[in-house]
C-alpha atoms as one frame of an Amber mdcrd trajectory, in Angstrom:
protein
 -19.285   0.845  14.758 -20.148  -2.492  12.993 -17.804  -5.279  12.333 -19.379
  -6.714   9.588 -21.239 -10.028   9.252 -18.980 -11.125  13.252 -18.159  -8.942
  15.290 -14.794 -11.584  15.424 -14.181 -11.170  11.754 -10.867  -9.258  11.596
 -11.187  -6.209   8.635  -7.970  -5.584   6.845  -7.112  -2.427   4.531  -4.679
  -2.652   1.391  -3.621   0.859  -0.268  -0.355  -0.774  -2.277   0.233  -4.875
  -2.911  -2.394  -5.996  -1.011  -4.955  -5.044  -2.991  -3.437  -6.572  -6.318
  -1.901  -9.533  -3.793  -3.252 -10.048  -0.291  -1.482 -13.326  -0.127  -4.723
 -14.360   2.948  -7.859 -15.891   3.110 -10.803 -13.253   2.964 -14.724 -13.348
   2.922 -15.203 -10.198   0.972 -13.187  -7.155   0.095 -14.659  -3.792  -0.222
 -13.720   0.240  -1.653 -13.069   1.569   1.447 -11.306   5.260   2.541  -8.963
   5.680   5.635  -9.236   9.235   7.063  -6.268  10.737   8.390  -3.360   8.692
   5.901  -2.630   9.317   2.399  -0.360   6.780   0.158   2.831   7.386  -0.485
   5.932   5.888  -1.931   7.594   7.091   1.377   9.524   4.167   2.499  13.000
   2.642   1.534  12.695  -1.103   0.568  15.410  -2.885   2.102  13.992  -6.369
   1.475  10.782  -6.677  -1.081  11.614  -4.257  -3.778  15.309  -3.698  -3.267
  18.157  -4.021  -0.441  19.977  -1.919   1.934  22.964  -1.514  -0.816  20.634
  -0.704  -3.661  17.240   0.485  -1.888  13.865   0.181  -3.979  10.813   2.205
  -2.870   7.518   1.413  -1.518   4.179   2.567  -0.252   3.445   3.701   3.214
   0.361   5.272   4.776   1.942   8.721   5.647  -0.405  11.246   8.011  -2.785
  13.528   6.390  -5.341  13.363   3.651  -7.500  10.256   2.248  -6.473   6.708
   1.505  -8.768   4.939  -1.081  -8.089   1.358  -0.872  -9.777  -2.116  -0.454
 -10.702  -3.560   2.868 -11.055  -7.685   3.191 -13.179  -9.017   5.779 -11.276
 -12.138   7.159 -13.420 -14.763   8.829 -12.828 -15.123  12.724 -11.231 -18.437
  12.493  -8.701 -17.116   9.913  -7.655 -13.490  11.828  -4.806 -14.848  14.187
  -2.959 -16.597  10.785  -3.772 -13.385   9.351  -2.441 -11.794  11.325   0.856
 -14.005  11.623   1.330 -13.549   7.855   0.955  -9.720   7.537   3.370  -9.281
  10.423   6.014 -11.197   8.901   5.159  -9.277   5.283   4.928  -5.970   6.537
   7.057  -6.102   9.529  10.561  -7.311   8.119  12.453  -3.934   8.983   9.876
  -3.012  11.420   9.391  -0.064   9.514   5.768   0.125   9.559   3.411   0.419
  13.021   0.664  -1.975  13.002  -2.884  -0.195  13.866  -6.569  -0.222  14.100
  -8.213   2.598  12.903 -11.730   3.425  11.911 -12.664   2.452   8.234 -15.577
   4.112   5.699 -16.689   0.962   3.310 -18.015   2.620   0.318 -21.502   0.544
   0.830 -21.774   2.734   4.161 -20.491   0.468   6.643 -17.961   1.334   8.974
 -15.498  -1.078  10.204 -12.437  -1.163  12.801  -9.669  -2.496  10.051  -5.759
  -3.353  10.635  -3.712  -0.889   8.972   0.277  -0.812   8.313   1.090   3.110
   8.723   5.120   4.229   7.791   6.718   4.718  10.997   8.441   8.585  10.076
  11.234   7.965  13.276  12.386   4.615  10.816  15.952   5.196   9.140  13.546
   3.517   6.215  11.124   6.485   6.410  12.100   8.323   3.012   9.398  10.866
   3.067   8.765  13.173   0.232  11.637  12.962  -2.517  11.892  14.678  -6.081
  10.279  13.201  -8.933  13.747  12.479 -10.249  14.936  10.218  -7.133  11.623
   8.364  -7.065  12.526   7.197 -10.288  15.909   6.735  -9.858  14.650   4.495
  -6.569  12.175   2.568  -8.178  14.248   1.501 -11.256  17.039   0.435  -9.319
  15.081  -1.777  -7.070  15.099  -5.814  -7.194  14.657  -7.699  -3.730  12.669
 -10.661  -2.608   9.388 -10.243  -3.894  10.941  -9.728  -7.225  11.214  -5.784
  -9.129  10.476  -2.511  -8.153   9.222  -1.498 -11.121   6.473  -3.773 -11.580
   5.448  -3.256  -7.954   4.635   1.080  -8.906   3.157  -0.752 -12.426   0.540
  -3.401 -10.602  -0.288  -1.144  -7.685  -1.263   1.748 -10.726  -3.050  -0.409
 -12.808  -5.320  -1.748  -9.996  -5.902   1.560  -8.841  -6.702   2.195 -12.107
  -9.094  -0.567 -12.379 -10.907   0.947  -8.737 -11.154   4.046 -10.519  -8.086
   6.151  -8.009  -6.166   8.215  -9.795  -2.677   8.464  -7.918  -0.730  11.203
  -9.751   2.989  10.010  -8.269   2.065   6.791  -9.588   1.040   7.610 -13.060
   3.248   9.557 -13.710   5.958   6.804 -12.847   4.060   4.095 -14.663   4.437
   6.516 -17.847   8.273   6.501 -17.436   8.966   3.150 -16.521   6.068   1.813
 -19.345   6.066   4.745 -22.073   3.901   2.579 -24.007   1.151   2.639 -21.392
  -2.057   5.125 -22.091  -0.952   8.244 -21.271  -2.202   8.904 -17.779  -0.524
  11.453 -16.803   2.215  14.290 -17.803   5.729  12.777 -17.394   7.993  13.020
 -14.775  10.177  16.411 -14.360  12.999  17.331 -12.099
């Protein structure tokens, strides 16, 4: 398995805000698919999108299926701050396990990348929930990195963009932005 360009350059896979705002220093990013993970609004935001009285929702890496996301090669000299930053981003409740799992770029390469998986034993581990709760989640949410709402619409667009169509999240972008291009039938029950 290569590592890219140095075999000390640290690979990195977004499937939610990262791809649309990796907040780090990278060398090139790359359409990539995780085996074994699929996204998921699975995970009660406590801190980013909302707070522990009024919870927002946000993406985790739940097991099964196909993640299609971006991987960003970070230079060797930049992967311990890297690594420093997405720790304190993705690691505020602890609700996500940090691991390294085999990446498939989609220029054939295949990488080792760091990955941010929902931890399902987490009191933040939401699972699957009805349409109608998503929604409910994700418009009440407002926490640190600002609201909910526009988190579901930025991660759908830039999916959009990378040509992945996520059906939870286009059909919540329709509700929450009826004036986007239909994308997807609306939300029910």
């Amino acid at each position: 398995m290569s590592n890219g360009d140095n075999a000390a350059d640290l690979w990195v896979f977004g499937y939610g805000s990262l791809i649309w705002r990796p907040g780090f220093a990278f060398e090139e990013s790359v359409a990539a698919r995780l085996h074994g993970y699929h996204r998921s609004l699975c995970v009660f935001s406590h801190v980013h999108r909302g707070t522990p009285e009024r919870p927002g929702l946000v993406l985790g890496l739940d097991r099964g299926g196909v993640c299609r996301g971006l991987a960003f090669r970070v230079a060797a000299s930049q992967a311990e701050e890297t690594v420093a930053y997405l720790r304190a981003r993705e690691q505020a409740t602890s609700v996500y396990l940090e691991r390294h799992v085999s990446l498939r770029l989609d220029d054939r390469r295949q990488v080792r990348g760091l990955v941010y998986v929902a931890d399902r034993k987490h009191l933040q581990y939401a699972g699957k929930l009805p349409p109608a709760e998503l929604l409910k989640l994700v418009r009440q949410g407002r926490g640190q990195s600002g609201e909910n709402p526009d988190y579901v619409l930025q991660t759908h667009e830039h999916l959009r963009k990378m040509g992945v169509y996520d059906p939870v999240l286009a059909a919540l972008a329709q509700e929450l932005a009826p004036g986007l291009r239909a994308t997807h039938p609306p939300l029910r029950g």
